[in-house]
Tab-separated table of N, CA and C in Angstrom:
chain	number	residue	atom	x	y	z
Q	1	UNK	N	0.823	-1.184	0.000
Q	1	UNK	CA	0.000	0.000	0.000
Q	1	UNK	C	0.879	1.265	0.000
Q	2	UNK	N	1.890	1.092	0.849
Q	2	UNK	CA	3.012	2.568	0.918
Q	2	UNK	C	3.419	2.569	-0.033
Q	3	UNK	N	3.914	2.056	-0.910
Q	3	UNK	CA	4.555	1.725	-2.578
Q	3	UNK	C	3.496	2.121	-3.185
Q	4	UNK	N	2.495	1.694	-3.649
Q	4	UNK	CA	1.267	2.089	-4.600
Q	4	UNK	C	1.096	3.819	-3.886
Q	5	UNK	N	0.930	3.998	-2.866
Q	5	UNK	CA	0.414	5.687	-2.384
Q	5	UNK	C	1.320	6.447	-3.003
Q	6	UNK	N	2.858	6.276	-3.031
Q	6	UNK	CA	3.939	7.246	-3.198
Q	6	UNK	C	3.793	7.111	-4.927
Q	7	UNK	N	3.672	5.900	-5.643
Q	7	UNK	CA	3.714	6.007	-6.878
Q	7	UNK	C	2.372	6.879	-7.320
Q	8	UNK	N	1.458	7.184	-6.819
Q	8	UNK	CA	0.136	7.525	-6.967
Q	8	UNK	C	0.400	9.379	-6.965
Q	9	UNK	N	1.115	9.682	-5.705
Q	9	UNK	CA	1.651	11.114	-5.492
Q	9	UNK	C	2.646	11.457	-6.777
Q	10	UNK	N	3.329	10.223	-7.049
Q	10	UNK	CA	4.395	10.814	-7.825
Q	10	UNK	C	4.040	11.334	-9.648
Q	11	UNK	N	2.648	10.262	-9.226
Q	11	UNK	CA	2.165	10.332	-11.025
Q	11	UNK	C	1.551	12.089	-10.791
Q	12	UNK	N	0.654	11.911	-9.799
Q	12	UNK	CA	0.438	13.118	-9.941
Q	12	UNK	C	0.694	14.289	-9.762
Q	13	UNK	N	1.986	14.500	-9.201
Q	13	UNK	CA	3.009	15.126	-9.469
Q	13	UNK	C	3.492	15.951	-10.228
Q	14	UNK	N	3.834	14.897	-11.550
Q	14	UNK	CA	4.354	15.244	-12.907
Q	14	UNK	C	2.961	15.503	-13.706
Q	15	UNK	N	1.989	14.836	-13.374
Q	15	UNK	CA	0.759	15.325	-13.909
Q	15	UNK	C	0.425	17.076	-14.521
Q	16	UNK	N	0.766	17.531	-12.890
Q	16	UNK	CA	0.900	18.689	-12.326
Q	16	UNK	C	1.777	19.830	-13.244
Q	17	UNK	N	2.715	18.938	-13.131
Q	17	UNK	CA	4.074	19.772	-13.756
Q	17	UNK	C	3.821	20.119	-15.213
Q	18	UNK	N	3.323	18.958	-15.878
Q	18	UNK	CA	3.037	19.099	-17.540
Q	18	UNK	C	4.082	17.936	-18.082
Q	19	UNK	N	4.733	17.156	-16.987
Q	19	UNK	CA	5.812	16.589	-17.554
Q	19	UNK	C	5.496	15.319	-18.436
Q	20	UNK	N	6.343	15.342	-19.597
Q	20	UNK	CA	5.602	13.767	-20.157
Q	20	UNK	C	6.869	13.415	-20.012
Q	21	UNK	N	8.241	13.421	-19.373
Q	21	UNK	CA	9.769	12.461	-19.202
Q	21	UNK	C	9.296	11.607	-18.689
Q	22	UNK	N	9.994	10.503	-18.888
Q	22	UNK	CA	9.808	9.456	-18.218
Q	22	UNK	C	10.456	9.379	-16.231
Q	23	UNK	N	9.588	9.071	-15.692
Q	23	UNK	CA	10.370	8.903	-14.039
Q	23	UNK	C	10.189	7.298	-12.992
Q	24	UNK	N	10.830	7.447	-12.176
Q	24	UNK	CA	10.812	6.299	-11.582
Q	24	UNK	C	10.758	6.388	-10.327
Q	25	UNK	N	10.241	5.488	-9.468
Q	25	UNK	CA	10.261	5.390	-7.496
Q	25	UNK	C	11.662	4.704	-7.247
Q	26	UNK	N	11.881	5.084	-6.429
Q	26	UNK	CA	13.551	4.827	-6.044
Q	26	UNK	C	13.194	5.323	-4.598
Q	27	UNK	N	14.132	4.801	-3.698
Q	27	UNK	CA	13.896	4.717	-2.463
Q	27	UNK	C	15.044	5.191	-1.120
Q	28	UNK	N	15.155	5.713	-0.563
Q	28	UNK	CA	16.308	5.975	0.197
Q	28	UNK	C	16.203	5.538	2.057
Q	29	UNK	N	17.171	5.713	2.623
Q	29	UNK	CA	16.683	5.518	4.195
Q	29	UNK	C	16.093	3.813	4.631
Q	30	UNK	N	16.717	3.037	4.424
Q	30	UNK	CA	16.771	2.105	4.619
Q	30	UNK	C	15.966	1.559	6.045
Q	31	UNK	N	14.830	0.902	6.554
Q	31	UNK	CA	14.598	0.664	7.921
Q	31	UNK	C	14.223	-0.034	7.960
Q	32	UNK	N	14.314	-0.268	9.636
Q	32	UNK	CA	14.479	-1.963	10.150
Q	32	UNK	C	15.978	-2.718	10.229
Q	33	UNK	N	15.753	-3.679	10.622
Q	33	UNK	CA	17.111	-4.329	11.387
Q	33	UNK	C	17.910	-4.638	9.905
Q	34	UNK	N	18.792	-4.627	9.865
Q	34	UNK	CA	19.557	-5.047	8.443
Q	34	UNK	C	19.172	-6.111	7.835
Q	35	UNK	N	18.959	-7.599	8.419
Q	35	UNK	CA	18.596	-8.333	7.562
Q	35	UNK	C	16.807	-8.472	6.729
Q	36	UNK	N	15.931	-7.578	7.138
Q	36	UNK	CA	15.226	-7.501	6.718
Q	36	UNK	C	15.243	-6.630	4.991
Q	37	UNK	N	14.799	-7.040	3.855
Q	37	UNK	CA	15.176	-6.522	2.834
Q	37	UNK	C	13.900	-5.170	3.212
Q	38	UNK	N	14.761	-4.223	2.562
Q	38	UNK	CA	13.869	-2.633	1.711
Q	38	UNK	C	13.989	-2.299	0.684
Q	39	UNK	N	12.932	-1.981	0.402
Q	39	UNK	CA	12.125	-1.057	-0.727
Q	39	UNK	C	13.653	-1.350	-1.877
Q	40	UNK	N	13.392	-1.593	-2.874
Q	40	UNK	CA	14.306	-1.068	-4.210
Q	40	UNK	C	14.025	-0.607	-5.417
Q	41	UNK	N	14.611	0.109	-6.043
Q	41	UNK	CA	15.937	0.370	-6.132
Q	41	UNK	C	16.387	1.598	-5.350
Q	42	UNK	N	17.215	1.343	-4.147
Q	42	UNK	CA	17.860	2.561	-3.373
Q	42	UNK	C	18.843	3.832	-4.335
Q	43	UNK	N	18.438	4.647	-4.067
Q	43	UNK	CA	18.743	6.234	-4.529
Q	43	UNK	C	19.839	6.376	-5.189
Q	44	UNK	N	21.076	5.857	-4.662
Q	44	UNK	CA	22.314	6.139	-5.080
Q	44	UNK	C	22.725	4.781	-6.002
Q	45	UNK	N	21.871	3.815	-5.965
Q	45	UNK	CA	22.179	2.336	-6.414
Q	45	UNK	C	21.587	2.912	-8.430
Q	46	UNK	N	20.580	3.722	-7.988
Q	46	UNK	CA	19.576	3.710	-9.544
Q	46	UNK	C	20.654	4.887	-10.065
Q	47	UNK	N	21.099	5.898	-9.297
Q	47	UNK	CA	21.807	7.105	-9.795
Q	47	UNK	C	23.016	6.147	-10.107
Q	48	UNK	N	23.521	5.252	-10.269
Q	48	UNK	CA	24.897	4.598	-10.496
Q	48	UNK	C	24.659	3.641	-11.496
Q	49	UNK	N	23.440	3.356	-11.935
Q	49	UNK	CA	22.657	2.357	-13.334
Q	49	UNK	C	21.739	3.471	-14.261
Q	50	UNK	N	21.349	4.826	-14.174
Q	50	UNK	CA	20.467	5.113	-14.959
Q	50	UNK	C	21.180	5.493	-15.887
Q	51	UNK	N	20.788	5.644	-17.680
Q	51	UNK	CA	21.495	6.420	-18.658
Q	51	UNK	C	20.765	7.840	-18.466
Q	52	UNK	N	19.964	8.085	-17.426
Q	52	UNK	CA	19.675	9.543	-17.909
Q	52	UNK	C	20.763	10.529	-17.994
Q	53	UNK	N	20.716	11.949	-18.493
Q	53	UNK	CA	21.467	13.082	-18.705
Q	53	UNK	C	21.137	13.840	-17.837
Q	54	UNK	N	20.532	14.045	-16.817
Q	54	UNK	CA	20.502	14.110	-15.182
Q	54	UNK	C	18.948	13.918	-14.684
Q	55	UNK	N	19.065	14.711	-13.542
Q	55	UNK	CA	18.022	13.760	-12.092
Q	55	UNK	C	17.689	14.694	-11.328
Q	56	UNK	N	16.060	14.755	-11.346
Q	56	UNK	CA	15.314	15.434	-10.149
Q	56	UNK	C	14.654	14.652	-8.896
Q	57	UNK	N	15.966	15.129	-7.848
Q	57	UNK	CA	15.231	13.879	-6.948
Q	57	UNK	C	13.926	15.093	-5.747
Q	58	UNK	N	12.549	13.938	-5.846
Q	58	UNK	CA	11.754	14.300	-5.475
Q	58	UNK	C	11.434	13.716	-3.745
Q	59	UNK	N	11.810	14.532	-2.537
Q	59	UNK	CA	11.388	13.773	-1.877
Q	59	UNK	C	9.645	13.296	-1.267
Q	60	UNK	N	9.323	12.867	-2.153
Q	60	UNK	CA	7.654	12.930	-2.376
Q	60	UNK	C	7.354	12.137	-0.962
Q	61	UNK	N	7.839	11.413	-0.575
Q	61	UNK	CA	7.235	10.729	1.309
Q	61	UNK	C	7.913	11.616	2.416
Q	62	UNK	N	8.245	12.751	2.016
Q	62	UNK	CA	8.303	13.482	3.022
Q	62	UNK	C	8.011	14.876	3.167
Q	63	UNK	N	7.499	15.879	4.187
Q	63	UNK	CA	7.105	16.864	4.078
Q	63	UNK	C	8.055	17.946	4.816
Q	64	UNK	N	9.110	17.318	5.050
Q	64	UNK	CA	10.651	18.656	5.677
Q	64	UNK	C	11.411	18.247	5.589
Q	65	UNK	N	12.382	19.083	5.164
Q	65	UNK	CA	13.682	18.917	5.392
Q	65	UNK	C	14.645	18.268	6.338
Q	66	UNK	N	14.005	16.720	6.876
Q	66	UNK	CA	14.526	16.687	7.922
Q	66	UNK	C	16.058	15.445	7.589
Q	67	UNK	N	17.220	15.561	8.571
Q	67	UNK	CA	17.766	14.125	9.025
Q	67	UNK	C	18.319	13.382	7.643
Q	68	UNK	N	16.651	12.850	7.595
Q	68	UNK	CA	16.967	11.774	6.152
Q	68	UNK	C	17.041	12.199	4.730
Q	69	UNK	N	16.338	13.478	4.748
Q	69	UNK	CA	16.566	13.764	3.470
Q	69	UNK	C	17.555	14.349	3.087
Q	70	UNK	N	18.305	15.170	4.016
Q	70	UNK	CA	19.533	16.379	3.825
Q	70	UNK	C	20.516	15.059	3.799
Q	71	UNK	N	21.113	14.450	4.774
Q	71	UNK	CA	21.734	13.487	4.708
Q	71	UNK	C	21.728	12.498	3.301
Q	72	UNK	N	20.432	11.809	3.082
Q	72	UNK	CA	20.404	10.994	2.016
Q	72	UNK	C	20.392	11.111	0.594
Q	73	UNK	N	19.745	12.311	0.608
Q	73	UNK	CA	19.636	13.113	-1.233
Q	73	UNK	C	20.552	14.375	-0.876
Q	74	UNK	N	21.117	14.956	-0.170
Q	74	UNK	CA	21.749	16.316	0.094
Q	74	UNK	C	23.349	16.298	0.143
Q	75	UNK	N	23.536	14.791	0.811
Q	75	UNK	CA	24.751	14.255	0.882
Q	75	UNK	C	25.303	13.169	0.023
Q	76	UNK	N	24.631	12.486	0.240
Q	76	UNK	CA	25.167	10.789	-0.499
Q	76	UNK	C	24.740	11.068	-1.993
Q	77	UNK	N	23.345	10.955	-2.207
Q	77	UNK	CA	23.287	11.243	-3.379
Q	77	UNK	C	23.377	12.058	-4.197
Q	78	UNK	N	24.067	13.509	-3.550
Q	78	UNK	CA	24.559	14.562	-4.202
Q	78	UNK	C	26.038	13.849	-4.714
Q	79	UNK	N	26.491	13.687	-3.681
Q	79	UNK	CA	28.118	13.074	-4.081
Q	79	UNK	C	28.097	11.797	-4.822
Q	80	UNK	N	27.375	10.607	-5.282
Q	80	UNK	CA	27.057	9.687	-6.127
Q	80	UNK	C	27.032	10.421	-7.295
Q	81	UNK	N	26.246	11.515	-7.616
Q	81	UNK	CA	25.929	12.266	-8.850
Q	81	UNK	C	27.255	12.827	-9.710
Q	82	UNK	N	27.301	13.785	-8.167
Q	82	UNK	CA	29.241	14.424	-8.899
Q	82	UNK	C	30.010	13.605	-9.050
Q	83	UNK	N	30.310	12.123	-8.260
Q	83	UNK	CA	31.110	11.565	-9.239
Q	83	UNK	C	30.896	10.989	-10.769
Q	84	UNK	N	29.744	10.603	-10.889
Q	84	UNK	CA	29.369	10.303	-11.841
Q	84	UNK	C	29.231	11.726	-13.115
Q	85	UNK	N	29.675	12.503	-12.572
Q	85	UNK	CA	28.776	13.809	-13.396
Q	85	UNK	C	27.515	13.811	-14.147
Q	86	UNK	N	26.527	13.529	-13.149
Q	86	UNK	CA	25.211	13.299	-13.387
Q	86	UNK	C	24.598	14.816	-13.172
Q	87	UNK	N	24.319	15.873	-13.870
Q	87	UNK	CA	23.212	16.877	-13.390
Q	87	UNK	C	22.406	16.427	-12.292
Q	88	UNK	N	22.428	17.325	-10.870
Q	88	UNK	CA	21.125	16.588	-10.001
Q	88	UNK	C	20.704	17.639	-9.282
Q	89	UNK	N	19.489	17.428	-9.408
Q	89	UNK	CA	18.551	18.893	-8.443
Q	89	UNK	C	17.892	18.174	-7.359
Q	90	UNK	N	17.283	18.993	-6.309
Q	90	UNK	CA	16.694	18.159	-5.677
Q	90	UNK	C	15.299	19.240	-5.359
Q	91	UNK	N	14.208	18.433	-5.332
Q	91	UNK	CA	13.124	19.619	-5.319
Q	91	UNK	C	12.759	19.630	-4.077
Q	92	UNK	N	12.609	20.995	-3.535
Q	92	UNK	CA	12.162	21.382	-2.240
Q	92	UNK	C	11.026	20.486	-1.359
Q	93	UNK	N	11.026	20.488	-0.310
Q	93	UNK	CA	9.723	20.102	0.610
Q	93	UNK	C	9.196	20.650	0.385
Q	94	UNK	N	7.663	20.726	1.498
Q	94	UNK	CA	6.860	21.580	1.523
Q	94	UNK	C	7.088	22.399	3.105
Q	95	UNK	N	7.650	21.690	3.781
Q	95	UNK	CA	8.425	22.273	4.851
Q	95	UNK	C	7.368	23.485	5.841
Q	96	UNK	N	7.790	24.313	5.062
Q	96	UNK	CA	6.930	25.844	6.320
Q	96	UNK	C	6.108	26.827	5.018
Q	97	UNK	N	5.578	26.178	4.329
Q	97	UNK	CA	5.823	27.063	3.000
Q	97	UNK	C	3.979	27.539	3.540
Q	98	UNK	N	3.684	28.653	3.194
Q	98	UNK	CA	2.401	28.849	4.013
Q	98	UNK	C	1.043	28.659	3.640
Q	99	UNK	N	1.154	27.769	2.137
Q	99	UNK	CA	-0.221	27.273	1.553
Q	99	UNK	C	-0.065	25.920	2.299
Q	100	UNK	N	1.149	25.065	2.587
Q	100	UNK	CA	1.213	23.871	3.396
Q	100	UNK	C	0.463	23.758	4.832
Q	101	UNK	N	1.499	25.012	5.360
Q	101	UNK	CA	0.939	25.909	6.878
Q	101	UNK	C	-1.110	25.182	6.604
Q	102	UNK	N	-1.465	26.501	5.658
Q	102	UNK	CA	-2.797	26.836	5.638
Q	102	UNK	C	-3.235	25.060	5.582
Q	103	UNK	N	-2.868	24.377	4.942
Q	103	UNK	CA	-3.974	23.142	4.641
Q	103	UNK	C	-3.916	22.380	6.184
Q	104	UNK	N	-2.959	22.291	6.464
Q	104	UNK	CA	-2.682	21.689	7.627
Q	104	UNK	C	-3.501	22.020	9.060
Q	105	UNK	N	-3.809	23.327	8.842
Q	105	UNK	CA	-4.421	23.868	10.036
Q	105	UNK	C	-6.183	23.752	9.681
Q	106	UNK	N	-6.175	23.860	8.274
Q	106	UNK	CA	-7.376	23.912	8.166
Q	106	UNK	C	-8.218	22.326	8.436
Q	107	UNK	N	-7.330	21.440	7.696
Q	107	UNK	CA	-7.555	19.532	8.326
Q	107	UNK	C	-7.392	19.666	10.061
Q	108	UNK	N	-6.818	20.082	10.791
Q	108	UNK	CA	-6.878	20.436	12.069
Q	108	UNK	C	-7.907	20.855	12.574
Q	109	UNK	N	-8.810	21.905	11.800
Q	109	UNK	CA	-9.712	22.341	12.276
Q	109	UNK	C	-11.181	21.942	11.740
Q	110	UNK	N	-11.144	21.160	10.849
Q	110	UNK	CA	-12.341	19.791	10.656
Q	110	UNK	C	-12.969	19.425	11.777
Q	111	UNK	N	-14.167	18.891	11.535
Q	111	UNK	CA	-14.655	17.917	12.952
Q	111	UNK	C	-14.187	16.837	12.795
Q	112	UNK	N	-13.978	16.209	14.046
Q	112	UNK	CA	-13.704	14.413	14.209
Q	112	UNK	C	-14.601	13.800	13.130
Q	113	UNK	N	-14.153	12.910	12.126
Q	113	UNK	CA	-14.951	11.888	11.256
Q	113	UNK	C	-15.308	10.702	12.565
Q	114	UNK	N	-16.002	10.268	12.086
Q	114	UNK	CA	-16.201	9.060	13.288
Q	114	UNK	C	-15.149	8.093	13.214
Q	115	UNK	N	-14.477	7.874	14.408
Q	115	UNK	CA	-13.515	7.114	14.992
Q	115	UNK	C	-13.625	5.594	14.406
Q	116	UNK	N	-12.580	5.341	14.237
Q	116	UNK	CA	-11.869	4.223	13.751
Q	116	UNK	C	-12.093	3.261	14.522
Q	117	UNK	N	-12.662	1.619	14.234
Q	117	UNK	CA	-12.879	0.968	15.300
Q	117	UNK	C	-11.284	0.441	15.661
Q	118	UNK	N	-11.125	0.042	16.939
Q	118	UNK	CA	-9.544	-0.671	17.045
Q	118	UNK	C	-9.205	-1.215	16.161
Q	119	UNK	N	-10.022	-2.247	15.864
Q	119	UNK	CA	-8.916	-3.081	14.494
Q	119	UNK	C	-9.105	-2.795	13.305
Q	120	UNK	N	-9.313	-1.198	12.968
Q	120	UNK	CA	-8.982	-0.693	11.837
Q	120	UNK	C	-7.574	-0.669	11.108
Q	121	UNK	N	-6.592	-0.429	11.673
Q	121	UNK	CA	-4.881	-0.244	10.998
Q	121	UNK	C	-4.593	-1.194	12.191
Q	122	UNK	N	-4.917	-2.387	12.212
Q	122	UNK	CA	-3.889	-3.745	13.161
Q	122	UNK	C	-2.238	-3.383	12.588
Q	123	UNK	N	-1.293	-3.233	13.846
Q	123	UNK	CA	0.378	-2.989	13.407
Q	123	UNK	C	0.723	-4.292	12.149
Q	124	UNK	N	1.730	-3.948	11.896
Q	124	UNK	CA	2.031	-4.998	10.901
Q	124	UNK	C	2.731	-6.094	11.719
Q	125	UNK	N	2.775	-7.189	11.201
Q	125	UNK	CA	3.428	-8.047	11.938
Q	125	UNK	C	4.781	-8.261	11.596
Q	126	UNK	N	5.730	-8.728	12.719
Q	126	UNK	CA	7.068	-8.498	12.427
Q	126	UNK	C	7.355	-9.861	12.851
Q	127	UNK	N	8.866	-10.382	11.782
Q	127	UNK	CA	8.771	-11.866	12.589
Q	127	UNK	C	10.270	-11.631	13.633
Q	128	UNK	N	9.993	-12.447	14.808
Q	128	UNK	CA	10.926	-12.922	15.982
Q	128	UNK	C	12.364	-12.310	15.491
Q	129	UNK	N	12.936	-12.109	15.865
Q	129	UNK	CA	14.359	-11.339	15.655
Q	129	UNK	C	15.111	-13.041	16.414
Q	130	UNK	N	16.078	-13.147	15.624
Q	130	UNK	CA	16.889	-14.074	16.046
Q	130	UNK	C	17.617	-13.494	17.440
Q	131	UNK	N	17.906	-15.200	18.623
Q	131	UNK	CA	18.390	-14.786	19.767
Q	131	UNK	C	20.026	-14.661	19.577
């Protein structure tokens, strides 16, 4: 479902933009214990296989500037790029920007929809971590 939502944001996105280039989901920030596999193709793995003539990385699952993104697209995959001499931009959050501000406060200030019964979003299940 998190894979299908972000590809869903991302189409519409470029929708938005007017863009007809071709783009792709690529993934950064790795989580969970190491041996569990994530999400692929990771950020700097696709920037080191694509033939494009450069790269707008979008951080579309996130809404600030935080930690993972400065670090992961700001750092690593800035420096993956320059060695490669890949053109790479990276497009802003939405961060503090004040039409963001406005939506946010205004979903804040909605009435309660009727409450979720408990076993609406049951956690995901995780298996036993080796002793």
């Amino acid at each position: 479902m998190y894979e299908a939502q972000l590809r869903r944001s991302a189409e519409l996105v470029n929708q938005a933009l007017g863009r007809t280039e071709p783009w792709d989901l690529v993934w950064q920030s790795r989580s969970g214990p190491p041996q569990v596999p994530w999400l692929e193709p990771d950020v700097c793995d696709y920037l080191r296989k694509t033939d494009a003539r450069s790269v707008v990385l979008v951080p579309i699952g996130f809404v600030s500037d935080h930690m993972e993104v400065v670090y992961d697209l700001d750092t690593e995959a800035r420096q993956v790029a320059a060695e490669l001499e890949l053109p790479m931009e990276r497009a802003a959050t939405a961060g503090t920007h004040p039409r963001f501000v406005q939506m946010v406060r205004e979903l804040m200030e909605e009435p309660e929809p009727v409450p979720c019964p408990l076993t609406c979003c049951p956690p995901p299940r995780r298996r036993p971590q080796a002793s």
